Amino acid sequence: MKNSVIFDCFAEHRNNKWNNLLGSLNESSNAWTRFYRLNRALIRKPQPSRPPKDASGNTIFDPKSKADLLADSLEAQFRSPPGNVIIDSLVYDKLIRQRTTPSTTTSFFSPAEVWNVIKSLPSRRAPGPDGISNYALKNCGRKTITYLCRIFNWCKRLNYFPLPWKHATVIPIPKPGAIACFALLEDSALLCFGGMDEP
């Protein structure tokens, strides 16, 4: 008896919410735009989530392998180019200086800020060169968010951002109904996940 009452209350609440939404479409000035977006959201089927793939193209399902993939990606991004001793010595000097002198700046990221940025990322974007999708980042645990926050804060302290974070895969997409020439292409840049740290 109690369950049926609860289900009826939920159904009534959903109906009232739906009726309020439809009623608000008539009153607003951009009613057609909102109606079009609502129609698209109802008709379009969500894309199935794809598990990440490793360097050899094998699909990864277990959490430990996913964590290892993220760790390997970060390690590869933070590695300086081979034979470039100058960057290594600069980073090492800054690390030593940072450990010996107290920090005067307090504008560092908190794990909550990092999580809010990750939550606001669009889920249906293709992954960047590192192969880590926004959907995978949104399913990270608290420890991962905390470690990412530490990495971002150290990058900010040292004023050093890995080179792969500054690279993007640019995919030209022709606008619908336009002649396919480079002047009329919209650029879609796929960044590594470090791109979310940039303003």
mmCIF file of C-alpha atoms in Angstrom:
data_model
loop_
_atom_site.group_PDB
_atom_site.id
_atom_site.type_symbol
_atom_site.label_atom_id
_atom_site.label_comp_id
_atom_site.label_asym_id
_atom_site.label_seq_id
_atom_site.Cartn_x
_atom_site.Cartn_y
_atom_site.Cartn_z
ATOM 1 C CA MET A 1 0.000 0.000 0.000
ATOM 2 C CA LYS A 2 2.751 2.440 0.973
ATOM 3 C CA ASN A 3 4.773 1.769 -2.197
ATOM 4 C CA SER A 4 1.819 2.519 -4.467
ATOM 5 C CA VAL A 5 1.223 5.852 -2.704
ATOM 6 C CA ILE A 6 4.908 6.771 -3.097
ATOM 7 C CA PHE A 7 4.873 5.811 -6.793
ATOM 8 C CA ASP A 8 1.695 7.855 -7.339
ATOM 9 C CA CYS A 9 3.322 10.876 -5.659
ATOM 10 C CA PHE A 10 6.401 10.525 -7.865
ATOM 11 C CA ALA A 11 4.256 10.206 -11.005
ATOM 12 C CA GLU A 12 2.224 13.271 -10.030
ATOM 13 C CA HIS A 13 5.420 15.244 -9.340
ATOM 14 C CA ARG A 14 6.878 14.268 -12.745
ATOM 15 C CA ASN A 15 3.647 15.234 -14.516
ATOM 16 C CA ASN A 16 3.520 18.606 -12.746
ATOM 17 C CA LYS A 17 7.159 19.265 -13.621
ATOM 18 C CA TRP A 18 6.546 18.344 -17.266
ATOM 19 C CA ASN A 19 3.444 20.541 -17.466
ATOM 20 C CA ASN A 20 5.331 23.467 -15.923
ATOM 21 C CA LEU A 21 8.126 23.014 -18.467
ATOM 22 C CA LEU A 22 5.693 22.946 -21.394
ATOM 23 C CA GLY A 23 3.843 25.965 -20.011
ATOM 24 C CA SER A 24 7.087 27.928 -19.694
ATOM 25 C CA LEU A 25 7.853 27.282 -23.389
ATOM 26 C CA ASN A 26 4.848 29.350 -24.468
ATOM 27 C CA GLU A 27 5.694 32.294 -22.231
ATOM 28 C CA SER A 28 9.345 32.822 -23.127
ATOM 29 C CA SER A 29 10.640 34.911 -26.031
ATOM 30 C CA ASN A 30 12.970 32.158 -27.266
ATOM 31 C CA ALA A 31 10.262 29.478 -27.201
ATOM 32 C CA TRP A 32 11.253 27.903 -30.530
ATOM 33 C CA THR A 33 14.882 27.560 -29.513
ATOM 34 C CA ARG A 34 13.951 25.940 -26.219
ATOM 35 C CA PHE A 35 11.411 23.693 -27.948
ATOM 36 C CA TYR A 36 14.033 22.615 -30.510
ATOM 37 C CA ARG A 37 16.558 21.790 -27.764
ATOM 38 C CA LEU A 38 13.954 19.879 -25.778
ATOM 39 C CA ASN A 39 12.919 17.933 -28.883
ATOM 40 C CA ARG A 40 16.556 17.074 -29.669
ATOM 41 C CA ALA A 41 17.197 15.943 -26.115
ATOM 42 C CA LEU A 42 14.148 13.663 -26.170
ATOM 43 C CA ILE A 43 14.789 12.171 -29.619
ATOM 44 C CA ARG A 44 18.554 11.773 -29.541
ATOM 45 C CA LYS A 45 19.752 8.530 -27.991
ATOM 46 C CA PRO A 46 22.687 8.849 -25.595
ATOM 47 C CA GLN A 47 25.983 7.514 -26.890
ATOM 48 C CA PRO A 48 27.095 4.317 -25.181
ATOM 49 C CA SER A 49 30.109 4.849 -22.963
ATOM 50 C CA ARG A 50 33.259 3.276 -24.330
ATOM 51 C CA PRO A 51 35.917 1.867 -22.015
ATOM 52 C CA PRO A 52 39.429 3.295 -22.480
ATOM 53 C CA LYS A 53 42.034 1.565 -24.631
ATOM 54 C CA ASP A 54 45.719 1.097 -23.911
ATOM 55 C CA ALA A 55 48.611 1.881 -26.272
ATOM 56 C CA SER A 56 48.218 -1.406 -28.147
ATOM 57 C CA GLY A 57 44.476 -0.828 -28.677
ATOM 58 C CA ASN A 58 43.216 -3.360 -26.123
ATOM 59 C CA THR A 59 40.040 -2.400 -24.258
ATOM 60 C CA ILE A 60 40.498 -1.987 -20.501
ATOM 61 C CA PHE A 61 37.745 -2.905 -18.042
ATOM 62 C CA ASP A 62 39.225 -3.447 -14.584
ATOM 63 C CA PRO A 63 39.868 -0.439 -12.295
ATOM 64 C CA LYS A 64 43.555 -1.236 -11.670
ATOM 65 C CA SER A 65 44.371 -1.229 -15.381
ATOM 66 C CA LYS A 66 42.442 2.050 -15.819
ATOM 67 C CA ALA A 67 44.433 3.616 -12.979
ATOM 68 C CA ASP A 68 47.685 2.317 -14.517
ATOM 69 C CA LEU A 69 46.683 3.809 -17.882
ATOM 70 C CA LEU A 70 46.073 7.207 -16.252
ATOM 71 C CA ALA A 71 49.401 6.978 -14.374
ATOM 72 C CA ASP A 72 51.290 6.006 -17.555
ATOM 73 C CA SER A 73 49.661 8.878 -19.437
ATOM 74 C CA LEU A 74 50.679 11.375 -16.737
ATOM 75 C CA GLU A 75 54.211 9.967 -16.600
ATOM 76 C CA ALA A 76 54.585 10.266 -20.372
ATOM 77 C CA GLN A 77 53.262 13.831 -20.346
ATOM 78 C CA PHE A 78 55.592 15.002 -17.579
ATOM 79 C CA ARG A 79 58.681 13.410 -19.117
ATOM 80 C CA SER A 80 60.884 15.988 -20.799
ATOM 81 C CA PRO A 81 62.086 15.359 -24.360
ATOM 82 C CA PRO A 82 65.143 13.081 -24.550
ATOM 83 C CA GLY A 83 68.467 14.892 -24.462
ATOM 84 C CA ASN A 84 66.933 18.115 -23.141
ATOM 85 C CA VAL A 85 68.949 18.594 -19.955
ATOM 86 C CA ILE A 86 68.117 22.311 -19.683
ATOM 87 C CA ILE A 87 64.417 21.720 -18.896
ATOM 88 C CA ASP A 88 65.277 19.024 -16.352
ATOM 89 C CA SER A 89 67.785 21.271 -14.577
ATOM 90 C CA LEU A 90 65.330 24.214 -14.544
ATOM 91 C CA VAL A 91 62.553 22.078 -13.050
ATOM 92 C CA TYR A 92 64.974 20.566 -10.516
ATOM 93 C CA ASP A 93 66.222 24.046 -9.467
ATOM 94 C CA LYS A 94 62.654 25.291 -9.070
ATOM 95 C CA LEU A 95 61.755 22.235 -6.982
ATOM 96 C CA ILE A 96 64.711 22.815 -4.659
ATOM 97 C CA ARG A 97 63.898 26.532 -4.405
ATOM 98 C CA GLN A 98 60.236 25.762 -3.719
ATOM 99 C CA ARG A 99 61.088 23.376 -0.903
ATOM 100 C CA THR A 100 63.468 25.805 0.787
ATOM 101 C CA THR A 101 61.439 29.037 0.516
ATOM 102 C CA PRO A 102 57.903 29.341 1.903
ATOM 103 C CA SER A 103 55.166 29.959 -0.615
ATOM 104 C CA THR A 104 53.714 33.475 -0.604
ATOM 105 C CA THR A 105 50.818 32.785 -2.974
ATOM 106 C CA THR A 106 47.660 31.178 -1.639
ATOM 107 C CA SER A 107 45.652 30.983 -4.859
ATOM 108 C CA PHE A 108 45.931 27.241 -5.347
ATOM 109 C CA PHE A 109 43.247 24.833 -6.460
ATOM 110 C CA SER A 110 41.176 22.813 -4.043
ATOM 111 C CA PRO A 111 39.931 19.293 -4.830
ATOM 112 C CA ALA A 112 36.372 20.695 -4.824
ATOM 113 C CA GLU A 113 37.308 23.226 -7.540
ATOM 114 C CA VAL A 114 38.950 20.497 -9.633
ATOM 115 C CA TRP A 115 35.869 18.296 -9.199
ATOM 116 C CA ASN A 116 33.535 21.154 -10.206
ATOM 117 C CA VAL A 117 35.560 21.740 -13.391
ATOM 118 C CA ILE A 118 35.540 18.014 -14.199
ATOM 119 C CA LYS A 119 31.769 17.834 -13.609
ATOM 120 C CA SER A 120 31.196 20.735 -16.001
ATOM 121 C CA LEU A 121 33.152 19.081 -18.847
ATOM 122 C CA PRO A 122 30.916 17.814 -21.684
ATOM 123 C CA SER A 123 30.654 14.018 -21.494
ATOM 124 C CA ARG A 124 30.193 13.398 -25.206
ATOM 125 C CA ARG A 125 33.489 14.902 -26.380
ATOM 126 C CA ALA A 126 36.066 12.637 -27.958
ATOM 127 C CA PRO A 127 39.230 12.042 -25.919
ATOM 128 C CA GLY A 128 42.385 13.989 -26.702
ATOM 129 C CA PRO A 129 45.799 12.571 -27.594
ATOM 130 C CA ASP A 130 46.138 10.905 -24.171
ATOM 131 C CA GLY A 131 43.017 8.788 -24.804
ATOM 132 C CA ILE A 132 41.355 9.770 -21.507
ATOM 133 C CA SER A 133 37.772 10.834 -22.067
ATOM 134 C CA ASN A 134 35.816 13.347 -19.989
ATOM 135 C CA TYR A 135 33.442 10.533 -19.073
ATOM 136 C CA ALA A 136 36.357 8.590 -17.549
ATOM 137 C CA LEU A 137 37.453 11.675 -15.579
ATOM 138 C CA LYS A 138 33.914 12.138 -14.262
ATOM 139 C CA ASN A 139 34.022 8.607 -12.855
ATOM 140 C CA CYS A 140 37.269 9.131 -10.955
ATOM 141 C CA GLY A 141 37.294 8.585 -7.232
ATOM 142 C CA ARG A 142 38.178 11.076 -4.520
ATOM 143 C CA LYS A 143 41.805 9.932 -4.340
ATOM 144 C CA THR A 144 42.298 10.518 -8.053
ATOM 145 C CA ILE A 145 40.773 14.011 -7.821
ATOM 146 C CA THR A 146 43.053 14.783 -4.858
ATOM 147 C CA TYR A 147 46.151 13.627 -6.765
ATOM 148 C CA LEU A 148 45.117 15.603 -9.857
ATOM 149 C CA CYS A 149 44.663 18.648 -7.629
ATOM 150 C CA ARG A 150 48.187 18.159 -6.246
ATOM 151 C CA ILE A 151 49.591 17.862 -9.763
ATOM 152 C CA PHE A 152 47.825 21.060 -10.878
ATOM 153 C CA ASN A 153 48.995 22.932 -7.791
ATOM 154 C CA TRP A 154 52.616 21.852 -8.340
ATOM 155 C CA CYS A 155 52.348 22.906 -11.980
ATOM 156 C CA LYS A 156 51.125 26.288 -10.811
ATOM 157 C CA ARG A 157 53.817 26.615 -8.141
ATOM 158 C CA LEU A 158 56.611 25.758 -10.556
ATOM 159 C CA ASN A 159 55.086 27.594 -13.521
ATOM 160 C CA TYR A 160 55.727 24.461 -15.515
ATOM 161 C CA PHE A 161 53.097 22.764 -17.660
ATOM 162 C CA PRO A 162 53.977 19.608 -19.634
ATOM 163 C CA LEU A 163 54.364 19.999 -23.377
ATOM 164 C CA PRO A 164 51.583 17.464 -24.214
ATOM 165 C CA TRP A 165 49.126 19.681 -22.314
ATOM 166 C CA LYS A 166 49.910 22.447 -24.809
ATOM 167 C CA HIS A 167 49.260 20.280 -27.879
ATOM 168 C CA ALA A 168 45.848 19.653 -29.390
ATOM 169 C CA THR A 169 44.501 17.478 -32.160
ATOM 170 C CA VAL A 170 42.693 19.906 -34.469
ATOM 171 C CA ILE A 171 39.903 18.350 -36.506
ATOM 172 C CA PRO A 172 38.389 20.604 -39.196
ATOM 173 C CA ILE A 173 34.631 20.091 -39.462
ATOM 174 C CA PRO A 174 32.791 21.573 -42.477
ATOM 175 C CA LYS A 175 29.755 23.656 -41.582
ATOM 176 C CA PRO A 176 26.502 22.168 -42.882
ATOM 177 C CA GLY A 177 25.488 23.457 -46.311
ATOM 178 C CA ALA A 178 28.802 25.261 -46.877
ATOM 179 C CA ILE A 179 31.436 24.698 -49.532
ATOM 180 C CA ALA A 180 34.290 22.672 -48.075
ATOM 181 C CA CYS A 181 37.134 25.151 -48.009
ATOM 182 C CA PHE A 182 39.459 25.905 -45.108
ATOM 183 C CA ALA A 183 37.989 29.369 -44.496
ATOM 184 C CA LEU A 184 34.584 27.891 -43.667
ATOM 185 C CA LEU A 185 35.716 25.109 -41.360
ATOM 186 C CA GLU A 186 35.008 25.082 -37.647
ATOM 187 C CA ASP A 187 37.999 23.862 -35.671
ATOM 188 C CA SER A 188 37.426 21.296 -32.976
ATOM 189 C CA ALA A 189 40.469 20.953 -30.732
ATOM 190 C CA LEU A 190 40.852 17.851 -28.582
ATOM 191 C CA LEU A 191 43.169 18.594 -25.667
ATOM 192 C CA CYS A 192 44.742 16.297 -23.137
ATOM 193 C CA PHE A 193 42.899 16.429 -19.814
ATOM 194 C CA GLY A 194 45.433 18.956 -18.574
ATOM 195 C CA GLY A 195 43.691 21.481 -20.791
ATOM 196 C CA MET A 196 40.976 21.840 -18.172
ATOM 197 C CA ASP A 197 43.559 23.528 -15.958
ATOM 198 C CA GLU A 198 43.983 26.399 -18.392
ATOM 199 C CA PRO A 199 41.780 29.534 -17.980
#
